[in-house]
Coordinates of C-alpha atoms in Angstrom, one line a residue:
Chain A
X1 CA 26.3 29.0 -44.8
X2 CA 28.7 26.4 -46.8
X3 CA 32.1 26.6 -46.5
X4 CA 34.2 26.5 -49.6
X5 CA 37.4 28.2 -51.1
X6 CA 35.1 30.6 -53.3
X7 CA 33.5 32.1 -50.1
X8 CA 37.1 32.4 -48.6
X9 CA 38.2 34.5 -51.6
X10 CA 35.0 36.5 -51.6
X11 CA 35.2 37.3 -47.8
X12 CA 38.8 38.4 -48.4
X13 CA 37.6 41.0 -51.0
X14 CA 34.6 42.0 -48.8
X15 CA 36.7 42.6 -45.3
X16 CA 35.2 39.0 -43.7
X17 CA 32.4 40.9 -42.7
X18 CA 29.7 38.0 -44.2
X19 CA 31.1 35.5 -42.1
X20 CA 28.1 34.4 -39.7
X21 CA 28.0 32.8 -35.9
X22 CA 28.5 28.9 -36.7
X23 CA 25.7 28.1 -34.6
X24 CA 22.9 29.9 -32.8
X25 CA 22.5 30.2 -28.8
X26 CA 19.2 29.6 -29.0
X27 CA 16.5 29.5 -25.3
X28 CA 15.3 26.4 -24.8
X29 CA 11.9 25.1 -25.8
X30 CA 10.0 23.5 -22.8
X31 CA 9.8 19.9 -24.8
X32 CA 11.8 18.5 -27.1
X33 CA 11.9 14.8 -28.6
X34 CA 15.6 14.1 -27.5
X35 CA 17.8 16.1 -25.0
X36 CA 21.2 14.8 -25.6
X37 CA 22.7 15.8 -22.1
X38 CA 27.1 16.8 -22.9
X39 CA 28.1 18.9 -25.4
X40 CA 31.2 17.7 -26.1
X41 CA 32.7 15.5 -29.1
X42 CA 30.0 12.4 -28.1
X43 CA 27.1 14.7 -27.6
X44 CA 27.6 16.8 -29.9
X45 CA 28.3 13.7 -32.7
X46 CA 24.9 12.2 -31.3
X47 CA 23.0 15.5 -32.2
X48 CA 24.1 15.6 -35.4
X49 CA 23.7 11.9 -36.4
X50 CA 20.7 11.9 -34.5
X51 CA 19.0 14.8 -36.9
X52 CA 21.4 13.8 -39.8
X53 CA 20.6 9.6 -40.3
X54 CA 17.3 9.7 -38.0
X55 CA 15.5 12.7 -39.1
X56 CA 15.1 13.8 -35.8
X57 CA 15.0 17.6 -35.6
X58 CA 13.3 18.5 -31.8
X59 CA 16.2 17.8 -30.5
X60 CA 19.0 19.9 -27.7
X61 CA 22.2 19.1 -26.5
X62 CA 22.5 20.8 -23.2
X63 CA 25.9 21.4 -21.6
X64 CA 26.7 23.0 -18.4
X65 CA 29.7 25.1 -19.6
X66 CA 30.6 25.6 -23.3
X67 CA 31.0 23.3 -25.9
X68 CA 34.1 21.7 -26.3
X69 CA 35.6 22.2 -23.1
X70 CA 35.6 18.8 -21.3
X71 CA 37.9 16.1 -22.4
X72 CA 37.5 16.9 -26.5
X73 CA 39.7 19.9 -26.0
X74 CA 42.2 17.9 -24.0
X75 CA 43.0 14.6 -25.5
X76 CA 46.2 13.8 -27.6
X77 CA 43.9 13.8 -31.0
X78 CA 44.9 10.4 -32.1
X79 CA 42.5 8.1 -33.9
X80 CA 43.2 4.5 -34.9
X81 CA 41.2 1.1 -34.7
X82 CA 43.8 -0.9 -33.5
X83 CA 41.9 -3.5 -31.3
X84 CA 41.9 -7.0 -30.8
X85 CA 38.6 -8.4 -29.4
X86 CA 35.2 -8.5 -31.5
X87 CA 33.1 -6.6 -29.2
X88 CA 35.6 -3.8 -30.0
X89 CA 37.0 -4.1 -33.2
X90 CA 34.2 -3.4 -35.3
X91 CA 33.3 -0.4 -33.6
X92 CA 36.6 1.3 -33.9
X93 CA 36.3 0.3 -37.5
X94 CA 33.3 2.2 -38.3
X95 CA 34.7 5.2 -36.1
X96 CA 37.5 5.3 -38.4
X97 CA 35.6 5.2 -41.7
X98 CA 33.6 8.0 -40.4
X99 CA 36.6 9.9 -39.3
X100 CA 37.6 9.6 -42.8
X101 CA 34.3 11.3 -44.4
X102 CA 34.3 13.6 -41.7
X103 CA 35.2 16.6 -43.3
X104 CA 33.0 16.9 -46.5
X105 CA 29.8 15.3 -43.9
X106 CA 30.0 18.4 -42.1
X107 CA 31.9 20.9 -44.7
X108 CA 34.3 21.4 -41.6
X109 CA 37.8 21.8 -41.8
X110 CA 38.6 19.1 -38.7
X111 CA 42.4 18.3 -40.2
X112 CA 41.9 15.3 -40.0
X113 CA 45.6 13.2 -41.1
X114 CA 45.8 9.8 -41.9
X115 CA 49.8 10.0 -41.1
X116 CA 50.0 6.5 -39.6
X117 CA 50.3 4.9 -36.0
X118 CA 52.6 2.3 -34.9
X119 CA 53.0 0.7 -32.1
X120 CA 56.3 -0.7 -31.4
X121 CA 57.2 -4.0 -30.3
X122 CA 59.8 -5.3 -27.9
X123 CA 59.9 -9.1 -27.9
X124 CA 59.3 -12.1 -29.5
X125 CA 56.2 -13.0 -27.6
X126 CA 55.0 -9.5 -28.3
X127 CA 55.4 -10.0 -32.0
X128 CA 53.0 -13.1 -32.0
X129 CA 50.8 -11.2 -29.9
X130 CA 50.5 -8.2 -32.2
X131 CA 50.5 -10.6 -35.4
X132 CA 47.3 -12.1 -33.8
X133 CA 46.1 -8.2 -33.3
X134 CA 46.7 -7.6 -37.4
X135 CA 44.8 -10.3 -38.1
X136 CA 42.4 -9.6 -36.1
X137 CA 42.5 -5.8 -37.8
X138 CA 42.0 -7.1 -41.3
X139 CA 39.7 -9.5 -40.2
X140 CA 37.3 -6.4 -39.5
X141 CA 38.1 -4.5 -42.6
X142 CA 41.1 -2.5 -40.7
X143 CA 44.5 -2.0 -42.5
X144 CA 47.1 -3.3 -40.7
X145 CA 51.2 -4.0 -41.4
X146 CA 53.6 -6.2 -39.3
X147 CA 57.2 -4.2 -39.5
X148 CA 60.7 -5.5 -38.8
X149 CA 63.2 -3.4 -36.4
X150 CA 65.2 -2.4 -39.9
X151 CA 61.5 -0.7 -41.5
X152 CA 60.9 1.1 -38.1
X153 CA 64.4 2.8 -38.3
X154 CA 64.0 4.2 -41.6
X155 CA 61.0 6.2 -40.3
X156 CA 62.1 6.7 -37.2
X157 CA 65.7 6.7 -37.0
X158 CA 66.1 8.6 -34.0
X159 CA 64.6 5.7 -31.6
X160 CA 66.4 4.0 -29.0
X161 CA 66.9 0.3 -31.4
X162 CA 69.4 -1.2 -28.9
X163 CA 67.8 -0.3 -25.0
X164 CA 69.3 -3.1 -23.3
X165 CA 66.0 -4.1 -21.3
X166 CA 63.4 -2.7 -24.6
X167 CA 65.1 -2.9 -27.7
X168 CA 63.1 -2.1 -30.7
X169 CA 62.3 -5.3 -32.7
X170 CA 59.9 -4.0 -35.0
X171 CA 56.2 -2.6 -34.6
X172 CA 52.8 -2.9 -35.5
X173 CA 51.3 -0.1 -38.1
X174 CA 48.2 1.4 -38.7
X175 CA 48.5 3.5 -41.9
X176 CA 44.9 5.0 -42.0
X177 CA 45.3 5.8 -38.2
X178 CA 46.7 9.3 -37.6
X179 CA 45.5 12.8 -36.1
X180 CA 43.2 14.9 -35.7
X181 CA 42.6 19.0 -34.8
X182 CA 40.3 17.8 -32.0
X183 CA 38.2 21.2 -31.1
X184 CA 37.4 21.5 -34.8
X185 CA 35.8 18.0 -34.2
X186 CA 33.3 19.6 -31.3
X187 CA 32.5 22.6 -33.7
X188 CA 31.8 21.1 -36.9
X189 CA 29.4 18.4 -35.4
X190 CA 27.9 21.4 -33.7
X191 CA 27.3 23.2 -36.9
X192 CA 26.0 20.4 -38.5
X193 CA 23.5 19.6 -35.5
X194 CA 22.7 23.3 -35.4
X195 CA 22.2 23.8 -39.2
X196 CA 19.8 20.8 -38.9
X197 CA 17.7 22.4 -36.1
X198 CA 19.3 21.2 -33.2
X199 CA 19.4 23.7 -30.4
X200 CA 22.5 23.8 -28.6
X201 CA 22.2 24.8 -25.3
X202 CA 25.5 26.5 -23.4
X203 CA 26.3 27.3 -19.9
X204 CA 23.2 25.2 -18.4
X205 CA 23.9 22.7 -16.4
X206 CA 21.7 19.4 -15.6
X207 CA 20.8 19.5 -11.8
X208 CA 18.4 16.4 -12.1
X209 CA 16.5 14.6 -13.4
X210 CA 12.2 14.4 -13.6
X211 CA 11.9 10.7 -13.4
X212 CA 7.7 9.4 -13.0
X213 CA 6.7 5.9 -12.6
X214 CA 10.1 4.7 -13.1
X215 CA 10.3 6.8 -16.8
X216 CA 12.1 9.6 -17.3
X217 CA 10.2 12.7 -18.7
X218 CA 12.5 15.2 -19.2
X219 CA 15.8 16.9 -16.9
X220 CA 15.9 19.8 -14.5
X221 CA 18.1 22.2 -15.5
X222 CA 19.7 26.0 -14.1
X223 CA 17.4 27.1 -16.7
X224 CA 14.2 25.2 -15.6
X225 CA 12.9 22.1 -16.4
X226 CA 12.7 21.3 -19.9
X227 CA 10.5 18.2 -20.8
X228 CA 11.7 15.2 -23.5
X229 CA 10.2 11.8 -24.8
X230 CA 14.2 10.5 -24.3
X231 CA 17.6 11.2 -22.6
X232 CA 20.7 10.7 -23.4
X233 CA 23.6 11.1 -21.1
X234 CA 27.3 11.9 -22.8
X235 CA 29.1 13.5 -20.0
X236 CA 32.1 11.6 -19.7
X237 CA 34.4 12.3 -17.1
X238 CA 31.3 13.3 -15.0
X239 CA 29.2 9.4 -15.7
X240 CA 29.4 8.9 -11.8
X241 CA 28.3 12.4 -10.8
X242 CA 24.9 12.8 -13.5
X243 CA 23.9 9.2 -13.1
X244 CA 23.6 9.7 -9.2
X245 CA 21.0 12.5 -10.3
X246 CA 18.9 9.5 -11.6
X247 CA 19.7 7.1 -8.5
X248 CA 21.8 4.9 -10.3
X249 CA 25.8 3.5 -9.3
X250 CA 27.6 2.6 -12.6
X251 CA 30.7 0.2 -13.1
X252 CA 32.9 3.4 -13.2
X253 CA 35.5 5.1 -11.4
X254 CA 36.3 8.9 -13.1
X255 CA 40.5 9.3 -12.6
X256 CA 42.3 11.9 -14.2
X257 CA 44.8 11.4 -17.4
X258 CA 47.2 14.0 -18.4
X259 CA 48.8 15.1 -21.6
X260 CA 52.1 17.0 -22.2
X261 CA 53.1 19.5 -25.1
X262 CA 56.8 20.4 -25.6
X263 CA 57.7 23.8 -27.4
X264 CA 57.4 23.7 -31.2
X265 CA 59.9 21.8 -32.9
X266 CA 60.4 21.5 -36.6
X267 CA 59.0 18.1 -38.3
X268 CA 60.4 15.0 -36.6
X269 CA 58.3 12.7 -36.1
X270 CA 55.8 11.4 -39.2
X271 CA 53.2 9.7 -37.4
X272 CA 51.8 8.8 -33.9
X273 CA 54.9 6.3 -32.2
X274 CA 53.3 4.2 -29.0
X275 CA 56.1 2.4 -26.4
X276 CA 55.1 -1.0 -26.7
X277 CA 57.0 -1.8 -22.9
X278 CA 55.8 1.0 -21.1
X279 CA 52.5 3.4 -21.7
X280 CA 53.4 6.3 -24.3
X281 CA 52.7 7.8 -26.8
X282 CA 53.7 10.8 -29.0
X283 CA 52.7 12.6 -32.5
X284 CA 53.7 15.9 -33.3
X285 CA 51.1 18.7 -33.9
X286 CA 50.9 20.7 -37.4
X287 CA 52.5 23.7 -34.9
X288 CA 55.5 21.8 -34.3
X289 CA 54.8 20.5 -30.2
X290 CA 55.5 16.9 -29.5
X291 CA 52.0 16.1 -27.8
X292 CA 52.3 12.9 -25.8
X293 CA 50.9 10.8 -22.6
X294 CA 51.1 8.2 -21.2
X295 CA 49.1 6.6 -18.0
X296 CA 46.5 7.6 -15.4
X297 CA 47.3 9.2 -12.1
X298 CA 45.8 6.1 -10.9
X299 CA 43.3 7.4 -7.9
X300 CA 39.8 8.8 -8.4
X301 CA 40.1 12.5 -9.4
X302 CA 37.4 14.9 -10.7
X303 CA 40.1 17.3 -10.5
X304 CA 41.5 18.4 -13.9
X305 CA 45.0 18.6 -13.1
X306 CA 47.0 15.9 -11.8
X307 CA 50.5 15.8 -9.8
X308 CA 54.0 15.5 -10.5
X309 CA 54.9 11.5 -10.0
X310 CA 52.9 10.8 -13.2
X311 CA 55.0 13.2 -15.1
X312 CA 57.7 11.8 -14.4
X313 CA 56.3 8.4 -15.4
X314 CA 55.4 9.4 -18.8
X315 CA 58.5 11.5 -19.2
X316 CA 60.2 8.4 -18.3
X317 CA 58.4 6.7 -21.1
X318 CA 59.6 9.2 -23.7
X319 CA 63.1 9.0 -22.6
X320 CA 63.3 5.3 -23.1
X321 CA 62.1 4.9 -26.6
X322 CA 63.0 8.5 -27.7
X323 CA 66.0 10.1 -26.1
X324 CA 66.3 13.2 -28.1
X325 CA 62.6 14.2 -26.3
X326 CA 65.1 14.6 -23.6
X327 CA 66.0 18.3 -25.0
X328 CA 62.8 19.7 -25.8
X329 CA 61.3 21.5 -23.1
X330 CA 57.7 21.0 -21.9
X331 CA 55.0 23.5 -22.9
X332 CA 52.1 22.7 -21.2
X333 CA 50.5 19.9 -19.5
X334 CA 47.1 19.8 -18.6
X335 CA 44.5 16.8 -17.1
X336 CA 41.0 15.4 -18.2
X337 CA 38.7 13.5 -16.3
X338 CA 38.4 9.6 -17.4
X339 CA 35.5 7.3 -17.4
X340 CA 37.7 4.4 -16.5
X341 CA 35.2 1.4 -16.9
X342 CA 36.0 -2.0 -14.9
X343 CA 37.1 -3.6 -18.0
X344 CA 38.4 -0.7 -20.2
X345 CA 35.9 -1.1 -22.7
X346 CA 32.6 1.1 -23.0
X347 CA 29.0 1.3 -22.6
X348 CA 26.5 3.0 -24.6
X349 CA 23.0 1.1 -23.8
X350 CA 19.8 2.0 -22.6
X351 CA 19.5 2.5 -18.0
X352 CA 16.6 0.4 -16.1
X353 CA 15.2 4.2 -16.2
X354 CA 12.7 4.1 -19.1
X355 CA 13.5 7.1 -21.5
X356 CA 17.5 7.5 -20.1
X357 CA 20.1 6.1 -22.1
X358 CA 23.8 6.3 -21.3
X359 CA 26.9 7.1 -23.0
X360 CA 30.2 6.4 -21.2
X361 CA 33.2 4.4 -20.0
X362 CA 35.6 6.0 -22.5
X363 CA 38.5 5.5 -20.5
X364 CA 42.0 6.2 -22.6
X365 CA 39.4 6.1 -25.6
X366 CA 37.6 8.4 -26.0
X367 CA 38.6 11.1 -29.0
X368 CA 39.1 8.3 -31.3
X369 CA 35.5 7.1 -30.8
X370 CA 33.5 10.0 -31.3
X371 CA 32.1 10.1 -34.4
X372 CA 31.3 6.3 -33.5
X373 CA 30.0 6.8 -30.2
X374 CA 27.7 9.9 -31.7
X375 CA 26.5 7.3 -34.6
X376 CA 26.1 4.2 -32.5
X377 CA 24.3 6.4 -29.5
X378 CA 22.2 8.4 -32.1
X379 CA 21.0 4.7 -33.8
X380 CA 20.1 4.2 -29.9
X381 CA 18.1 6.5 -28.8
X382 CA 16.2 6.8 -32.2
X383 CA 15.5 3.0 -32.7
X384 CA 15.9 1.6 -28.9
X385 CA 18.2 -0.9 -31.2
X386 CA 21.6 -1.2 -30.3
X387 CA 23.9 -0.6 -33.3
X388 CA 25.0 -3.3 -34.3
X389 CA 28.9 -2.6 -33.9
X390 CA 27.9 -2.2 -30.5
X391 CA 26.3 -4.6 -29.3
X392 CA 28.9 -5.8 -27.1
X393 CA 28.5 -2.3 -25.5
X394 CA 26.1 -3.0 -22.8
X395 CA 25.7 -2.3 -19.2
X396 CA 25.1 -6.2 -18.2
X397 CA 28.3 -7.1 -19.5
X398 CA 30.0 -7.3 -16.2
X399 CA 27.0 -9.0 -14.2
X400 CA 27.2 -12.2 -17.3
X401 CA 31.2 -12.4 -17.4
X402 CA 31.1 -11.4 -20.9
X403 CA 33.8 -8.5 -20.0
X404 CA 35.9 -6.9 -23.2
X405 CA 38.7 -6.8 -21.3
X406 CA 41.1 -5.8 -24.5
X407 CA 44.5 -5.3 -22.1
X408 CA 43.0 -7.3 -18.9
X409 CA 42.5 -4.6 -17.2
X410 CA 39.8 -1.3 -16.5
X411 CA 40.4 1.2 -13.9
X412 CA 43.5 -0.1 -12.7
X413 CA 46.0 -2.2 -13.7
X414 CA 45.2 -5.3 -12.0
X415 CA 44.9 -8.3 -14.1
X416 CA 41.2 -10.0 -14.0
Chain B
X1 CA 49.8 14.6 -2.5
X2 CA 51.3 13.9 0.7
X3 CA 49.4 10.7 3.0
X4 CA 50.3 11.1 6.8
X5 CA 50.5 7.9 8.2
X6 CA 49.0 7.5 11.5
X7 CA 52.3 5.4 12.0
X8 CA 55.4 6.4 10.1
X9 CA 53.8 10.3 10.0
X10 CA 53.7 12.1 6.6
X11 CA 54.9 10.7 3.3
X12 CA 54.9 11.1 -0.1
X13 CA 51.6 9.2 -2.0
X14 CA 54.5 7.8 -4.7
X15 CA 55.0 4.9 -2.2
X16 CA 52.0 4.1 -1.8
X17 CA 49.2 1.8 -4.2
X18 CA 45.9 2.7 -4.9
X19 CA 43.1 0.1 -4.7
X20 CA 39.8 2.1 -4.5
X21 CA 36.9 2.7 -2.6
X22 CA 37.1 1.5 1.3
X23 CA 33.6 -0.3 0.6
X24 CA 36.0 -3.1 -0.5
X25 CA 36.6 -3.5 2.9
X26 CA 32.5 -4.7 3.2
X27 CA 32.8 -8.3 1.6
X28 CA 29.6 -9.9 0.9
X29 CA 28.5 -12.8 2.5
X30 CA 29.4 -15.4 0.0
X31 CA 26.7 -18.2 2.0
X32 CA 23.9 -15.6 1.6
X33 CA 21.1 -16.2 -1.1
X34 CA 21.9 -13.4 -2.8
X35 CA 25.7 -13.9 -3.0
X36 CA 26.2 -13.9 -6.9
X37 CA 24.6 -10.2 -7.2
X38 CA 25.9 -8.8 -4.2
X39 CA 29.4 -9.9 -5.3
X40 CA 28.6 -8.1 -8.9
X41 CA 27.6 -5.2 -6.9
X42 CA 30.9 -5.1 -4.7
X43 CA 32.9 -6.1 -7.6
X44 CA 32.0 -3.7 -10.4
X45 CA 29.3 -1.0 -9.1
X46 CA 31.3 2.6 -7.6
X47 CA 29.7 5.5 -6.1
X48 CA 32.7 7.6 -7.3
X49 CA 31.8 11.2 -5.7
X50 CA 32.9 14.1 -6.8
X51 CA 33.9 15.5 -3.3
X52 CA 35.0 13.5 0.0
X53 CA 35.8 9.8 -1.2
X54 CA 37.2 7.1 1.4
X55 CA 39.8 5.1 -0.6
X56 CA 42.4 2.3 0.3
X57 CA 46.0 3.0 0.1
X58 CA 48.5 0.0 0.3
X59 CA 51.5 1.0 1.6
X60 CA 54.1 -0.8 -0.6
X61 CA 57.2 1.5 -0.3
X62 CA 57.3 1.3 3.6
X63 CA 55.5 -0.6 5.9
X64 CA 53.1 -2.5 4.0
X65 CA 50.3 -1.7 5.8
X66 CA 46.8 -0.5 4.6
X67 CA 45.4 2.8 4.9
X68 CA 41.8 4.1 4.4
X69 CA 42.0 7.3 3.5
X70 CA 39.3 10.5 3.2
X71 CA 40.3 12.6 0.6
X72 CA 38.4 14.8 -1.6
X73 CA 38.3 14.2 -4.9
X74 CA 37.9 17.5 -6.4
X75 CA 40.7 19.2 -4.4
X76 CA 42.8 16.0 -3.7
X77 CA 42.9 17.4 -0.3
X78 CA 43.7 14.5 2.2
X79 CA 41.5 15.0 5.6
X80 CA 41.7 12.0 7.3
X81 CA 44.2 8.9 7.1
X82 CA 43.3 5.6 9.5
X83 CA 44.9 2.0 9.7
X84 CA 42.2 -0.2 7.8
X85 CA 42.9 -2.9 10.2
X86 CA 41.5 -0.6 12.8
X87 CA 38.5 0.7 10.4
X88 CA 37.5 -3.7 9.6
X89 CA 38.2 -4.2 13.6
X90 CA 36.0 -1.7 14.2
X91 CA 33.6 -3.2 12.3
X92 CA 33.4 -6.7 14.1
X93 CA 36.0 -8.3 11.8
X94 CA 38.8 -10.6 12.7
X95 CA 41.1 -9.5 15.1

């Protein structure tokens, strides 16, 4: 069923009762072609790109719980392709110009808003430093625009200009980068996979995997083992705990990041604002809630909640380049489980395991990289090719010293 | 989370920096023929469980000493907290 204004009207006359499931809940088959293992944003994106671009159509997405409930439903929605280094830069690019077709790929309402990003800077050394990264931007095909203190405070005129230790001497903006309603991002790529034949397989979680003669032939699952020529892993969050299944120890620790949402304000704040001194970041959500974050708890967690110290931190954050965040009250807060990789950056490459490919090592990064991730992973697994935006991407990075170390540093924030 | 030091008894994990997993405490033989992959290995490679994890804990905000510490990673319950210096003694290290 296409979405479109006319079928919104003619549902309206008819009392909404033509309005179908978005996808099926199909059983599984006991073979398919590709078993795309995480049905979140990344697995989902795969799916879709896999049977959109690569024709291929015997294809599942199997995910433990339902779709959309890992770290897609609990990110701070920004996208952007602010990056410095190659191995990076083009990648976020693409991401980007995908975000911005998005909606009419998948005739899905994702709300997706190009309402800017910028990230402000506090020193003169950090001005340089983020000319170089504009450069860099354009250099790629990105949009990118050097502003002084005086253009900052006419969109922002509520920042703290004259902090003693941080003033605000101007900032680095992103106008295409913006925000997006992040679960409509895990639904519409799962009605696109589904209307394309995908099967989408819920509450099923991977317990292993059937590996013969060093190949891997297809996963066991709570549902029985279902056969496949290829597998792809996109469980992000969990990397550490699925690759085990297949014997292998990855360049990962999972830690847990958490996001904040303050009761609903009216419209304040434009665009997505990032504390160039400290680790912060807010937009504010079409409801009005001033969604920020800031920086890991900092110790390996698979726990989906973090503690208190961290919350102050980011808090803290807020407070120094935004005082007035100091009387809204906090809504919610919640945690996701992070893929931090030892260099920051992230790997989606084929395993020594013929037949397994991984997808991981999103760290902070993940939301803004889905539709990327799903391309460049889908290209993958179709073509044993890397993409060639991410070709930096690989697993063997870290053993040749070619690390893409974009902040120098990965799952903690020691310098290397 | 709340770290009891075998020493200074219980305090709060805010004084304290995280390194990682206590196999950092295992340093590769940098003479053996092997060296340059075992370092990658010790470097880079993480078994990061879900579930019991021994981790180092620096000590910054008291006594500056480091910790190994069992705690599980799902729960973040804390089960057991030793002095690493006793943990590498124990393992034939320097004394």
């Amino acid at each position: 069923m296409r979405y479109s204004g006319f079928r919104v009207i003619r549902e309206a006359l008819r009392g909404h009762t033509g309005w179908g499931a978005a996808w099926r809940d199909p059983e599984p088959k006991d073979h398919y072609d590709i078993i795309v293992i995480g049905g979140g944003g990344h697995g989902l994106a795969t799916a879709h790109y896999l049977a959109k671009v690569h024709g291929q159509h015997r294809v599942a997405v199997i995910e433990k719980g339902w779709i959309g409930g890992g770290n897609v439903g609990r990110n701070t929605t920004i996208i952007r392709s602010n990056y410095l280094l190659d191995g990076n830069e083009p990648f976020y690019e693409l991401s980007l110009k995908l975000w911005e077709g998005l909606e009419q790929d998948l005739n899905y309402n994702a709300m997706v808003s190009q309402r800017g990003i910028i990230n402000l800077l506090h020193s003169d050394a950090q001005r340089d430093a983020y000319i170089r990264r504009g450069n860099a931007m354009m250099l790629n095909g990105a949009d990118a625009e050097l502003l002084d203190a005086a253009a900052v405070r006419k969109e922002y005129p509520y920042l703290n200009f004259n902090d003693a230790r941080f003033p605000i001497k101007g900032g680095l903006a992103q106008r295409r980068g913006g925000t997006v309603r992040h679960d409509a991002v895990a639904w519409g790529y799962a009605r696109g996979a589904d209307s394309r034949g995908v099967d989408i397989i819920q509450n099923c979680a991977v317990t292993g995997f059937r590996i013969e003669e060093g190949r891997c032939i297809g996963v066991e699952t709570e549902r029985g083992f279902i056969g496949a020529k290829k597998v792809g892993c996109a469980v992000a969050g969990n990397s550490g705990r699925v690759m085990d299944m297949a014997g292998m120890r990855l360049p990962i620790e999972s830690h847990v990041l958490q996001a904040f949402v303050s009761e609903g304000l009216k419209p304040v704040l434009p665009g997505v604002v990032t504390f160039g001194a400290g680790h912060f970041y807010v937009s504010q959500s079409d409801k009005g809630g001033l969604v920020f974050g800031g920086d890991i708890d900092g110790y390996n967690s698979y726990a989906q909640r973090g503690n208190l110290p961290t919350v102050e931190d980011v808090c803290e954050g807020g407070m120094a380049i935004m005082p007035m965040i100091g009387r809204a009250r906090l809504l919610r807060m919640w945690g996701g489980i992070m893929d931090m990789s030892m260099d920051g950056s992230p790997i989606i490459d084929r395993t020594p395991v013929e037949g397994l490919y991984f997808n991981g090592g999103w760290c902070y990064g993940g939301f803004k990289a889905t539709p990327a991730s799903g391309y460049c992973f889908a290209h993958l697994l179709a073509t044993d090719q890397p993409h060639p935006v991410a070709t930096a991407l690989r697993f063997d990075r870290f053993e040749r010293g070619y690390m893409i170390d974009e902040k120098g540093m990965g799952n903690q924030p020691n310098l290397h | 989370m709340i770290i009891d030091h075998p020493l200074l008894g219980p305090r709060d994990s805010s004084e304290f920096v995280y390194l990682g997993d206590a196999r950092m405490l295992d340093r590769p033989d940098p003479d053996a023929p092997d060296a340059a992959r075992a370092f990658y290995e010790y470097g880079y490679l993480r078994d990061n469980p879900a579930g019991p994890h021994r981790e180092l804990w620096f000590h910054e905000g008291g006594d500056r000493s480091w910790l190994v510490v069992t705690r599980d990673t799902v729960t973040h319950e804390i089960t057991r907290v030793e002095m690493a210096r006793d943990v590498a003694r124990a393992k034939g290290r320097s004394t």
